[in-house]
CSV table of C-alpha atoms in Angstrom, one decimal:
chain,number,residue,atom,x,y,z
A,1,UNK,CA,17.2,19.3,25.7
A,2,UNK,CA,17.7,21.1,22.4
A,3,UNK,CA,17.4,19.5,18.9
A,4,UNK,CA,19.6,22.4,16.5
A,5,UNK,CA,17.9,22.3,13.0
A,6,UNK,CA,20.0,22.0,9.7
A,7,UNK,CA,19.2,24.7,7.9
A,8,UNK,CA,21.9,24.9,5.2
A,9,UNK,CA,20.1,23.0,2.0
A,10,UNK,CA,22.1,22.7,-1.1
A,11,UNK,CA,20.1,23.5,-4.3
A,12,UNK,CA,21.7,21.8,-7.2
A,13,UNK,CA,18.8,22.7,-10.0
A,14,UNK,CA,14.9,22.6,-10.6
A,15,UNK,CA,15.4,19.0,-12.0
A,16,UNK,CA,17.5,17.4,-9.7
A,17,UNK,CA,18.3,15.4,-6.6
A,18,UNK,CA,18.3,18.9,-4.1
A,19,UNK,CA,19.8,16.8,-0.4
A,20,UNK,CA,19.4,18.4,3.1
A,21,UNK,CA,23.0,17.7,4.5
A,22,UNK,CA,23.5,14.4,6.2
A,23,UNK,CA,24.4,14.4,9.9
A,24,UNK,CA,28.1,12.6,8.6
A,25,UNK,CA,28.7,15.7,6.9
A,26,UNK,CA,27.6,18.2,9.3
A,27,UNK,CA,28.9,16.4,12.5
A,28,UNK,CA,26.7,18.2,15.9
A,29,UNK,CA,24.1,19.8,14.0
A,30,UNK,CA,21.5,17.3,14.9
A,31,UNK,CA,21.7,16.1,18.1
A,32,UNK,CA,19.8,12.8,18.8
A,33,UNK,CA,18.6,12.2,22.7
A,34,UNK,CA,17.1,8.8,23.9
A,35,UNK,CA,15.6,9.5,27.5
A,36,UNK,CA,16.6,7.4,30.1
A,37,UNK,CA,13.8,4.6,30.2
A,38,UNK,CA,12.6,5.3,27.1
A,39,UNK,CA,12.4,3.3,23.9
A,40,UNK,CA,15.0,4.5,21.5
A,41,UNK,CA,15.3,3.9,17.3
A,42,UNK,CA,16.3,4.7,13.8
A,43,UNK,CA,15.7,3.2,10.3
A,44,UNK,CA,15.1,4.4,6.6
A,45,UNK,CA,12.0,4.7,4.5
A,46,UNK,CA,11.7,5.7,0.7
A,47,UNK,CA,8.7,7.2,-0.9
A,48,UNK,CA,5.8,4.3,-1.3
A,49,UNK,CA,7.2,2.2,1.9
A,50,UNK,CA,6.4,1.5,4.7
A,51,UNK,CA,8.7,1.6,8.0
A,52,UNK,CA,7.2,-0.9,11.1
A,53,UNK,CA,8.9,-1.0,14.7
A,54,UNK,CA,7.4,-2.9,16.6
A,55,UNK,CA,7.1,-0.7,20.7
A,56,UNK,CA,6.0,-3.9,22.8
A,57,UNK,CA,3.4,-6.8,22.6
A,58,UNK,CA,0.8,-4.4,22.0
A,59,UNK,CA,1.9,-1.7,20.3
A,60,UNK,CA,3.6,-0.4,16.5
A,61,UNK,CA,5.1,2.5,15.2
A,62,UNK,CA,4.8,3.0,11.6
A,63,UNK,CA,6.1,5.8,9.5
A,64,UNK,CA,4.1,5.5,6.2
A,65,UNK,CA,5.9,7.2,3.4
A,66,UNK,CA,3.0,6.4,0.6
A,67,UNK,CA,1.7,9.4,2.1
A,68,UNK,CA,4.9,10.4,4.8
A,69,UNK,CA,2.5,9.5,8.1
A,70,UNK,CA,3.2,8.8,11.2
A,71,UNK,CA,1.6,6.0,13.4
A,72,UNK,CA,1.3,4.3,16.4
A,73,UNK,CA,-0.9,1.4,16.1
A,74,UNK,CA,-2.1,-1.5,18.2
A,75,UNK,CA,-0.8,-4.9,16.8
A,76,UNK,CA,-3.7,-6.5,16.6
A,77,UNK,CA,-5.7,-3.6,14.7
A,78,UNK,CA,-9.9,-4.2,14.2
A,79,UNK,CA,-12.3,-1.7,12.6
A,80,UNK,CA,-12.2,1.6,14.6
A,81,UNK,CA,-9.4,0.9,16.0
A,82,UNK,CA,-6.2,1.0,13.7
A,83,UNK,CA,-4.4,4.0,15.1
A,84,UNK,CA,-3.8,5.9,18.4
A,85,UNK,CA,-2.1,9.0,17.7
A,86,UNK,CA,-4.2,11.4,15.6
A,87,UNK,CA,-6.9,11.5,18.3
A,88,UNK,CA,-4.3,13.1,20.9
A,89,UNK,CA,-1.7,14.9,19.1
A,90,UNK,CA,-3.1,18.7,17.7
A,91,UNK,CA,-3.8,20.6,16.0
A,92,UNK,CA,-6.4,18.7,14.9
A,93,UNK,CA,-7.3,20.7,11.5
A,94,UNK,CA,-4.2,22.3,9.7
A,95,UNK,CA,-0.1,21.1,9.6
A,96,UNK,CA,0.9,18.6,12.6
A,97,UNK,CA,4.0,16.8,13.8
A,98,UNK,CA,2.1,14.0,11.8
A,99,UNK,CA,2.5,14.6,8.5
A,100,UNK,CA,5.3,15.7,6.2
A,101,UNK,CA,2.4,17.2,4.4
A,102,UNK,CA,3.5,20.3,1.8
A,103,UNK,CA,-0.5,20.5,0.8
A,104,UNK,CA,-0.2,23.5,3.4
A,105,UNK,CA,2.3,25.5,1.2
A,106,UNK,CA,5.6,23.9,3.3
A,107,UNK,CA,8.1,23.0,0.8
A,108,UNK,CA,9.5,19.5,1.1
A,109,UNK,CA,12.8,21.2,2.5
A,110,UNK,CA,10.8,22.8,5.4
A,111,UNK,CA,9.2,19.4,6.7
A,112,UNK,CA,12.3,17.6,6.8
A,113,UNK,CA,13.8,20.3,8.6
A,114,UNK,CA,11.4,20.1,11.4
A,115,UNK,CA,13.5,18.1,14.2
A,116,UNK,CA,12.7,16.7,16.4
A,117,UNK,CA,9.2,16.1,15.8
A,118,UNK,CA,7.0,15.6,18.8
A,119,UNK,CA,3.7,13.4,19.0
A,120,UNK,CA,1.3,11.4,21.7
A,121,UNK,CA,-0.5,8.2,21.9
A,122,UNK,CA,-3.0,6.6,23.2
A,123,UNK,CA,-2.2,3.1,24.0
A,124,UNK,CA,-5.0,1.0,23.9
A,125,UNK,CA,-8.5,1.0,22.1
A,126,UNK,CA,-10.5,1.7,24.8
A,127,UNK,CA,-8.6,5.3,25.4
A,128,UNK,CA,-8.6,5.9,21.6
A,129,UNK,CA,-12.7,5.6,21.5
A,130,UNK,CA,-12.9,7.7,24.4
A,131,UNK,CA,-10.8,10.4,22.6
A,132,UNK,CA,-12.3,9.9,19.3
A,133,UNK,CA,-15.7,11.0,20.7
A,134,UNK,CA,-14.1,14.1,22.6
A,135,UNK,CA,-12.5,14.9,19.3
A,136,UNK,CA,-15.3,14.5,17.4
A,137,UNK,CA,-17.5,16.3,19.5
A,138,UNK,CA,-14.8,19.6,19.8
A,139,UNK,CA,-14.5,19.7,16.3
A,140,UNK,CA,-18.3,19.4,15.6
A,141,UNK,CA,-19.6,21.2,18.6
A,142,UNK,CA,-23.3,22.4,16.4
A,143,UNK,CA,-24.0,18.8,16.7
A,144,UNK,CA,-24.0,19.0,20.6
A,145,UNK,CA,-25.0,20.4,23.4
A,146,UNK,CA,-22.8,23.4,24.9
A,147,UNK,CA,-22.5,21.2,28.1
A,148,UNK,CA,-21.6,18.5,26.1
A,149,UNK,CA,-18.9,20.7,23.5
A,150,UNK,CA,-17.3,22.5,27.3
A,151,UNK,CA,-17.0,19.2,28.8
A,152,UNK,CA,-15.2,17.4,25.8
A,153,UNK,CA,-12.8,20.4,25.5
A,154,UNK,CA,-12.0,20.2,28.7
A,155,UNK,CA,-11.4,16.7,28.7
A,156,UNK,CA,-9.6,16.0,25.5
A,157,UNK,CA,-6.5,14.7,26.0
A,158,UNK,CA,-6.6,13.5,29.3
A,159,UNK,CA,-6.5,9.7,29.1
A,160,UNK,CA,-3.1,8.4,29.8
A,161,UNK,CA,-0.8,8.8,26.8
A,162,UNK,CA,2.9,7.9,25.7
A,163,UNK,CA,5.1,10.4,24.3
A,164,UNK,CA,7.0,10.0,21.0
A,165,UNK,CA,9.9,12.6,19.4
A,166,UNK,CA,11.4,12.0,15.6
A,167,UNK,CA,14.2,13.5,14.4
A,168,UNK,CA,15.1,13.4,10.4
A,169,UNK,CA,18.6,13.0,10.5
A,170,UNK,CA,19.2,12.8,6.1
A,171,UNK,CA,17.1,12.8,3.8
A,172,UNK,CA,16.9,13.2,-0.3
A,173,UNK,CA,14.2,15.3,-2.0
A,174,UNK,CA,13.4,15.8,-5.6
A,175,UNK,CA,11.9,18.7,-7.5
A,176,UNK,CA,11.8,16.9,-10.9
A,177,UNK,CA,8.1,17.1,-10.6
A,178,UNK,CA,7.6,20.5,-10.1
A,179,UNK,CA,5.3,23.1,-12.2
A,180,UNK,CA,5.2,26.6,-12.4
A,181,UNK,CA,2.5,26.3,-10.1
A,182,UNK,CA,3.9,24.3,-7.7
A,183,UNK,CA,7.5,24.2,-6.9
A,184,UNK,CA,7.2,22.3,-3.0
A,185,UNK,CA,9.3,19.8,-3.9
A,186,UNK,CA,8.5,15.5,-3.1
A,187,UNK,CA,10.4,13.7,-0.2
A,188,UNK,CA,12.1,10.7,-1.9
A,189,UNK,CA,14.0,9.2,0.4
A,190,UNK,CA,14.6,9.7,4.6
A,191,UNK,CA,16.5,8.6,7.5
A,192,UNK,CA,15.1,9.0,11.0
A,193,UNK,CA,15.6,8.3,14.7
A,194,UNK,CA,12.7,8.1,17.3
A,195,UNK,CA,11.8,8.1,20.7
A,196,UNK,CA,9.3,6.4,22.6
A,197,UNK,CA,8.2,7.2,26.1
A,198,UNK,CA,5.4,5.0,27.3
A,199,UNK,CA,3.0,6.5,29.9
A,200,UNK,CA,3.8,4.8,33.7
């Protein structure tokens, strides 16, 4: 199962609309799967939305453009418990499948070229305070013991976890913001299609 990535991006100036071609025009270059059993969608988000699915009777996906996140949340969220897939998807410091993030130097062009992007989930609080205290503990080990920093390495990511892939299939970014300093480009506007794969 291969995902090709569009790579030819059209830039019209500094201080215009620059668009990643749209899957219309460039018929077979992104190639969508939906697994058998799995949960399949698609939908459209521009920058300061917010894009909810709602997975089953307990669960959300989200894709947060106010700051181009994605989520997959319980429902019913409580304090400490608002969203399962940062806990088991690394790497943990630095760029992830997460974020369309171009703090790390990745132009706006680059991130919505990555496709498909791939992601897990826990799926229920109880496994997300589990692996927030292995996370916590691998990513402040001083704070431990060395029993304690070898066993929650080795044990990170280990509860039960579903399975998610996006793939940007058009998008519109802008570089009207850009400085000499800083030429990476916003993400303005995107379409997407996921897939969800819950664990058995």
């Amino acid at each position: 199962m291969h995902v090709n990535k569009l790579l030819g991006l059209a830039f019209i100036s500094a201080l215009t609309i620059t668009a990643r071609i749209a899957p219309e025009n460039a018929a077979g270059k992104v190639n969508v799967e939906c697994s058998k059993g799995a949960i399949c969608f698609s939908g459209e988000v521009s920058d300061g939305e917010e894009f909810h699915r709602i997975i089953n009777d307990k669960l959300e996906f989200r894709l947060r453009a106010s700051d181009w996140t994605i989520e997959v949340s319980p429902r019913v969220t409580k304090s400490g418990c608002e969203e399962f897939a940062s806990v088991v998807s690394p790497p943990y410091r630095g760029h992830n499948a997460l974020h369309f993030d171009e703090s790390y130097g990745v132009t706006a062009e680059e991130e919505v070229s990555w496709s498909p992007r791939e992601f897990e989930f826990v799926t229920n609080c109880e496994d997300y305070s589990i692996e927030a205290k292995r996370l916590e503990i691998v990513l402040w080990p001083y704070s431990f013991t060395k029993q304690e920093a070898d066993k929650a390495l080795a044990e990170l990511g280990t509860s039960p976890v579903g399975k998610g892939r996006l793939w940007v299939t058009a998008s519109r970014v802008s570089h009207a913001s850009d400085t000499p300093d800083d030429k990476l480009g916003k993400i303005e506007w995107m379409r997407f299609a996921v897939e969800i794969r819950l664990p058995n």
